[in-house]
Short mmCIF file of C-alpha atoms in Angstrom, two decimals:
data_model
loop_
_atom_site.label_atom_id
_atom_site.label_comp_id
_atom_site.label_asym_id
_atom_site.label_seq_id
_atom_site.Cartn_x
_atom_site.Cartn_y
_atom_site.Cartn_z
CA MET V 73 5.95 11.23 -24.60
CA SER V 74 2.81 9.56 -23.49
CA GLU V 75 0.35 11.16 -21.14
CA LEU V 76 -1.08 9.47 -18.10
CA THR V 77 -4.46 10.09 -16.59
CA ARG V 78 -5.83 9.21 -13.19
CA SER V 79 -6.95 5.68 -12.54
CA ARG V 80 -10.56 4.66 -12.32
CA THR V 81 -9.85 1.16 -11.04
CA ALA V 82 -6.86 1.18 -8.67
CA THR V 83 -7.31 1.05 -4.89
CA LEU V 84 -5.52 3.36 -2.49
CA PRO V 85 -2.86 1.40 -0.53
CA ASP V 86 -2.66 1.50 3.28
CA ARG V 87 0.99 2.56 3.20
CA ILE V 88 2.97 4.58 0.69
CA THR V 89 6.63 5.35 0.21
CA PHE V 90 7.54 8.60 -1.51
CA ALA V 91 10.10 8.00 -4.27
CA THR V 92 11.01 11.64 -3.86
CA PRO V 93 10.04 13.43 -0.66
CA ILE V 94 7.31 16.01 -0.42
CA PRO V 95 9.02 19.41 -0.81
CA GLY V 96 9.88 20.75 2.63
CA PHE V 97 9.76 17.28 4.22
CA GLU V 98 12.93 15.72 2.85
CA ASP V 99 13.36 13.30 5.76
CA GLU V 100 9.84 11.92 5.50
CA ARG V 101 9.24 9.17 2.98
CA GLU V 102 7.03 6.58 4.67
CA PHE V 103 3.36 7.35 5.33
CA THR V 104 0.30 5.41 6.31
CA VAL V 105 -3.03 6.16 4.67
CA SER V 106 -6.29 6.11 6.59
CA ALA V 107 -9.78 7.29 5.75
CA LEU V 108 -11.12 10.26 7.69
CA ASP V 109 -14.73 9.64 6.69
CA ALA V 110 -16.96 6.71 5.85
CA HIS V 111 -17.34 7.77 2.22
CA GLY V 112 -13.65 7.63 1.25
CA VAL V 113 -13.46 11.31 0.41
CA LEU V 114 -10.88 12.59 2.89
CA TYR V 115 -7.79 10.72 4.05
CA ALA V 116 -4.90 11.26 6.42
CA LEU V 117 -1.30 10.66 5.39
CA ARG V 118 0.55 10.06 8.65
CA SER V 119 4.31 9.96 8.82
CA ALA V 120 5.72 6.63 9.95
CA LYS V 121 8.77 8.47 11.29
CA THR V 122 7.43 11.60 12.95
CA PRO V 123 4.41 11.23 15.22
CA GLY V 124 2.07 14.16 14.76
CA LEU V 125 3.06 14.86 11.16
CA ARG V 126 -0.09 14.46 9.13
CA PHE V 127 -1.44 15.71 5.84
CA VAL V 128 -5.12 15.80 5.07
CA VAL V 129 -5.63 14.71 1.48
CA ALA V 130 -8.62 14.16 -0.76
CA ALA V 131 -9.47 12.25 -3.87
CA PRO V 132 -10.04 15.24 -6.14
CA GLY V 133 -12.93 13.84 -8.19
CA ARG V 134 -15.54 14.44 -5.51
CA PHE V 135 -14.70 18.12 -5.12
CA PHE V 136 -13.31 18.96 -8.55
CA PRO V 137 -15.04 16.70 -11.10
CA ASP V 138 -13.34 18.41 -14.03
CA TYR V 139 -9.86 18.06 -12.53
CA ALA V 140 -7.90 15.77 -14.82
CA PRO V 141 -4.35 17.03 -15.09
CA LEU V 142 -2.20 15.57 -17.80
CA LEU V 143 0.78 13.78 -16.35
CA ASP V 144 3.79 13.18 -18.50
CA ALA V 145 5.22 9.67 -18.30
CA SER V 146 8.70 11.06 -17.72
CA ASP V 147 7.46 12.95 -14.65
CA VAL V 148 6.22 9.79 -12.98
CA SER V 149 8.86 7.36 -14.24
CA ALA V 150 10.35 7.19 -10.73
CA LEU V 151 7.19 5.31 -9.73
CA GLY V 152 7.75 2.56 -12.31
CA VAL V 153 4.30 3.13 -13.77
CA ARG V 154 3.44 1.13 -16.86
CA ASP V 155 0.00 2.55 -17.64
CA ASP V 156 -2.58 4.96 -16.30
CA ASP V 157 -4.62 2.26 -14.52
CA GLU V 158 -1.90 2.14 -11.89
CA VAL V 159 -2.00 5.84 -11.02
CA LEU V 160 -4.14 7.50 -8.37
CA LEU V 161 -4.21 11.18 -7.54
CA LEU V 162 -4.70 12.85 -4.20
CA VAL V 163 -4.58 16.55 -3.44
CA ILE V 164 -3.30 18.04 -0.20
CA VAL V 165 -6.01 19.88 1.72
CA THR V 166 -5.23 22.82 3.97
CA VAL V 167 -7.68 23.29 6.81
CA THR V 168 -7.07 26.51 8.72
CA ASN V 169 -10.18 27.20 10.80
CA GLY V 170 -12.45 24.37 9.71
CA ILE V 171 -13.75 22.52 6.68
CA ASN V 172 -15.66 25.59 5.45
CA ASP V 173 -12.44 27.43 4.58
CA ALA V 174 -10.44 24.38 3.51
CA THR V 175 -8.52 24.62 0.26
CA ALA V 176 -6.92 22.03 -2.02
CA ASN V 177 -3.63 22.24 -3.85
CA LEU V 178 -4.50 21.38 -7.45
CA LEU V 179 -1.13 22.54 -8.77
CA ALA V 180 0.87 19.82 -7.03
CA PRO V 181 -1.07 16.55 -6.72
CA ILE V 182 0.29 13.46 -5.05
CA VAL V 183 0.63 10.76 -7.70
CA ILE V 184 0.47 7.21 -6.37
CA ALA V 185 1.43 3.98 -8.10
CA ALA V 186 -1.20 1.94 -6.28
CA ASP V 187 0.13 -1.54 -6.89
CA ARG V 188 3.62 -0.57 -5.80
CA GLY V 189 2.68 1.70 -2.92
CA THR V 190 5.01 4.42 -4.17
CA ALA V 191 4.23 8.09 -4.60
CA LEU V 192 5.57 11.50 -5.42
CA GLN V 193 4.24 15.02 -5.31
CA LEU V 194 4.33 16.45 -8.79
CA VAL V 195 4.35 20.20 -9.41
CA LEU V 196 2.49 20.62 -12.68
CA ALA V 197 3.41 23.14 -15.36
CA ASP V 198 -0.22 24.30 -15.81
CA ALA V 199 -0.26 27.86 -14.45
CA ASP V 200 -4.09 27.85 -14.45
CA LEU V 201 -4.27 25.27 -11.67
CA PRO V 202 -4.69 26.92 -8.26
CA LEU V 203 -2.54 26.32 -5.24
CA ARG V 204 -5.52 27.04 -2.99
CA ALA V 205 -8.83 26.02 -4.54
CA PRO V 206 -11.80 26.30 -2.13
CA LEU V 207 -12.81 22.75 -1.26
CA LEU V 208 -16.48 23.12 -0.42
CA GLY V 209 -17.19 25.69 -3.06
CA GLN V 210 -16.63 22.92 -5.58
CA ALA V 211 -18.35 19.95 -3.86
CA GLY V 212 -21.09 18.29 -5.82
#
């Protein structure tokens, strides 16, 4: 099996369709993507079906420069990915009281086939990756 890494050249699409739904949100597949800041660090995934359903997500490189999970081609085959230049990663950010206590889910990134606008949330097998990594404690 080949391994895929995150893209350095693909651009985040404005709209994505989940090939498989985010666990716990089986009826939600269509989301729009919009930047939450001018630097392209934080984004909002807003459901096209359910107003008010939103996930805050981040491109992990800014906060976790060493984060480079290995993705197996069979795990992302539902996206129709041909090579790693097509794949982008986002991590879901949980903000409870404010950005100072925000955490990121590094165990289950959202993998996006940028040119197709399709995505899936992949739960990785690496037990060392945290479900709640402090976001600002890692910012560079």
